[in-house]
PDB file of C-alpha atoms in Angstrom:
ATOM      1  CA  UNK A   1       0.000   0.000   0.000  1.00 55.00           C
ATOM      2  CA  UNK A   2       1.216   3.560  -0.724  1.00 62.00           C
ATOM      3  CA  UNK A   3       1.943   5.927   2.359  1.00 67.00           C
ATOM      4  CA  UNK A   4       0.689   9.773   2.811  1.00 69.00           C
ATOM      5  CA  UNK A   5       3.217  11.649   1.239  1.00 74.00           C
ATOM      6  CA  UNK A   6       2.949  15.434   1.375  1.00 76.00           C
ATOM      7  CA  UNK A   7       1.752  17.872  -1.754  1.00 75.00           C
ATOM      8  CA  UNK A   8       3.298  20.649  -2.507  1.00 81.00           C
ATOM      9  CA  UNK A   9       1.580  23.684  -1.122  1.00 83.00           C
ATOM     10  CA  UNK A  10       0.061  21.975   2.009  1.00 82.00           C
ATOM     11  CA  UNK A  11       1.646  24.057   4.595  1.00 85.00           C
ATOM     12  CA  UNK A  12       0.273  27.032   2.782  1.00 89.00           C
ATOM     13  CA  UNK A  13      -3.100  25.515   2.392  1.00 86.00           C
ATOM     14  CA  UNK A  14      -3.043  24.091   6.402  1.00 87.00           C
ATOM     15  CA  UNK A  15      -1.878  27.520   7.515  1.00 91.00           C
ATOM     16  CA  UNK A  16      -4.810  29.149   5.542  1.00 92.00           C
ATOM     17  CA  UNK A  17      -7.576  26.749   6.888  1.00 91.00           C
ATOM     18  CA  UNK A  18      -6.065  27.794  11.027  1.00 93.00           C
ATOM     19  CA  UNK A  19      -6.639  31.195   9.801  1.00 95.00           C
ATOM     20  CA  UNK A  20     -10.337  29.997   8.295  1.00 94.00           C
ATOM     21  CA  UNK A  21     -11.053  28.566  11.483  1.00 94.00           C
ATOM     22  CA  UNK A  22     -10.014  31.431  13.728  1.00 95.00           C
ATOM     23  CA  UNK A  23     -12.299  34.010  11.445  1.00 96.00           C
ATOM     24  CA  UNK A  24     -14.964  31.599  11.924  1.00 95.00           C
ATOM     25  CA  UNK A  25     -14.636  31.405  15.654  1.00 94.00           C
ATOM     26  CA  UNK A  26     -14.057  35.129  16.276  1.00 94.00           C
ATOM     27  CA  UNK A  27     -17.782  35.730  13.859  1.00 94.00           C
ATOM     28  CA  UNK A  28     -19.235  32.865  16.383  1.00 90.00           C
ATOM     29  CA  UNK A  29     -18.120  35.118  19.439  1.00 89.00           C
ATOM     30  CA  UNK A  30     -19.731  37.764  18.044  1.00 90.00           C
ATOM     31  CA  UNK A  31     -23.112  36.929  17.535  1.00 86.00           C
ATOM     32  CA  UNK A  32     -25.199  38.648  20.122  1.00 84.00           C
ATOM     33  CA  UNK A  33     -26.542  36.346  22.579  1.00 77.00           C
ATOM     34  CA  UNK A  34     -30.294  35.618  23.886  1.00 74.00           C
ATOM     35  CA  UNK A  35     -32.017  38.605  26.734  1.00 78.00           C
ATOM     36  CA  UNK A  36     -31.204  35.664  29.246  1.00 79.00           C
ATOM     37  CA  UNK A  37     -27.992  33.007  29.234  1.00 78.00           C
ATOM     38  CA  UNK A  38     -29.000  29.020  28.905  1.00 83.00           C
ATOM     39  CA  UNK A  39     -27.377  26.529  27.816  1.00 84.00           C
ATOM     40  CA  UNK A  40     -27.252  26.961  24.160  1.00 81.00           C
ATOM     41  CA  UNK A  41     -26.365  30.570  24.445  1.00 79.00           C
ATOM     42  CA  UNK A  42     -23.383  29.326  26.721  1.00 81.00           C
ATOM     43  CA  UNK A  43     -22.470  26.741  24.015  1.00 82.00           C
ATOM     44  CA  UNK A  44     -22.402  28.950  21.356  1.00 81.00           C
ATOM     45  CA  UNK A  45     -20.266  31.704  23.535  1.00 79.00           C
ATOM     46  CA  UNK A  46     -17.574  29.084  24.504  1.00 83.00           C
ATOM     47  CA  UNK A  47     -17.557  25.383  23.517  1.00 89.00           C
ATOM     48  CA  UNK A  48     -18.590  26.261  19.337  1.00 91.00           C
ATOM     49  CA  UNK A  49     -16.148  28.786  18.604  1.00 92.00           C
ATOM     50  CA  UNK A  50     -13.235  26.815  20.838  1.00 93.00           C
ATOM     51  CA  UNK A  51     -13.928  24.035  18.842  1.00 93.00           C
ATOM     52  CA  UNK A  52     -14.341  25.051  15.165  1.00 94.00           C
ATOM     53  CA  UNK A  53     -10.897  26.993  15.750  1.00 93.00           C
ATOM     54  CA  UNK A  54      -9.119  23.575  17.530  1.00 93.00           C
ATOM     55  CA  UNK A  55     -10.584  21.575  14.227  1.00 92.00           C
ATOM     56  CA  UNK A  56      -9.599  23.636  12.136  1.00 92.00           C
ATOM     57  CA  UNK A  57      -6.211  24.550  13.513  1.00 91.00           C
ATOM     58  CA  UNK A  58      -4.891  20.795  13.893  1.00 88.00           C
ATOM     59  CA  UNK A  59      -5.991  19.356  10.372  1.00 83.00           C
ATOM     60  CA  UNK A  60      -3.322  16.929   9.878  1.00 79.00           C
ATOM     61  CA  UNK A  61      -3.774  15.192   6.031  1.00 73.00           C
ATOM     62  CA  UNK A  62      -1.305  12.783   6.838  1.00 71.00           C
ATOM     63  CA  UNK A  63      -3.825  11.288   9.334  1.00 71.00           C
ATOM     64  CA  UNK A  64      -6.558  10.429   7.152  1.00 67.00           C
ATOM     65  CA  UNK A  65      -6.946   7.331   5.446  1.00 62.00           C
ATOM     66  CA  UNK A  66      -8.341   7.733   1.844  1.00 69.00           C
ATOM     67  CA  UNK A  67      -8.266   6.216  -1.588  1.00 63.00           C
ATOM     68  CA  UNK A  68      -5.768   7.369  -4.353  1.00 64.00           C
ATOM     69  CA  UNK A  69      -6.633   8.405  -7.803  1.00 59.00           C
ATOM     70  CA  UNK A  70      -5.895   4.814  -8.808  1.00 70.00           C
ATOM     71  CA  UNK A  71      -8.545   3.429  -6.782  1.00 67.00           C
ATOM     72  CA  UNK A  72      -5.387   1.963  -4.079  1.00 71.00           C
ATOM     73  CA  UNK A  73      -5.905   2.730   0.087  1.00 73.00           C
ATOM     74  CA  UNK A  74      -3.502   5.205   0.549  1.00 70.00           C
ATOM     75  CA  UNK A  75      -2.518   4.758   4.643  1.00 67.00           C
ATOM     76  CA  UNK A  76      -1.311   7.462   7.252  1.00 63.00           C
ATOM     77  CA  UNK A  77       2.149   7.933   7.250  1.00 59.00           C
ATOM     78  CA  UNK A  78       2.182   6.251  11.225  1.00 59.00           C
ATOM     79  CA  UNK A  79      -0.279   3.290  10.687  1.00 55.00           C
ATOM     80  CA  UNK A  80      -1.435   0.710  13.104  1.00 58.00           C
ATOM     81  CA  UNK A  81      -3.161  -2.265  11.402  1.00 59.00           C
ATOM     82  CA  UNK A  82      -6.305  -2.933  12.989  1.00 58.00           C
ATOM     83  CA  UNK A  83      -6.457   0.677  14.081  1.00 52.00           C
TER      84      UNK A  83
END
């Protein structure tokens, strides 16, 4: 089976989807939030935006598994089988 190997460009495109994931998070924090705090409201203020910017911050390609344009598994560049 092939391993992950790296595509030109990826940093650039990783570093791009943190910043995504920060704008989205900071537009979260700024919705304005219900006359009287509950639950929701107190998800949306802290546990959303913390994790849409975590998520999108540690997207790691070389983790995934996936199939290559040949139809082949292409495995994570640390694999366990059975995982």
């Amino acid at each position: 089976m092939p391993v992950y190997e790296p595509w030109a460009g990826e940093p650039d495109v990783l570093g791009e989807a943190s910043e995504v994931g920060r704008r989205a998070a900071a537009w979260i924090r700024s919705l304005p939030g219900p006359p009287a705090p509950c639950p929701v409201s107190m998800w949306l203020a802290g546990a959303l935006p913390e994790a849409v910017e975590a998520a999108m911050g540690s997207l790691d390609p070389a983790d995934c598994d996936r199939m290559g344009p040949d139809g082949q598994l292409i495995v994570p560049a640390v694999w366990t089988p059975g995982r």
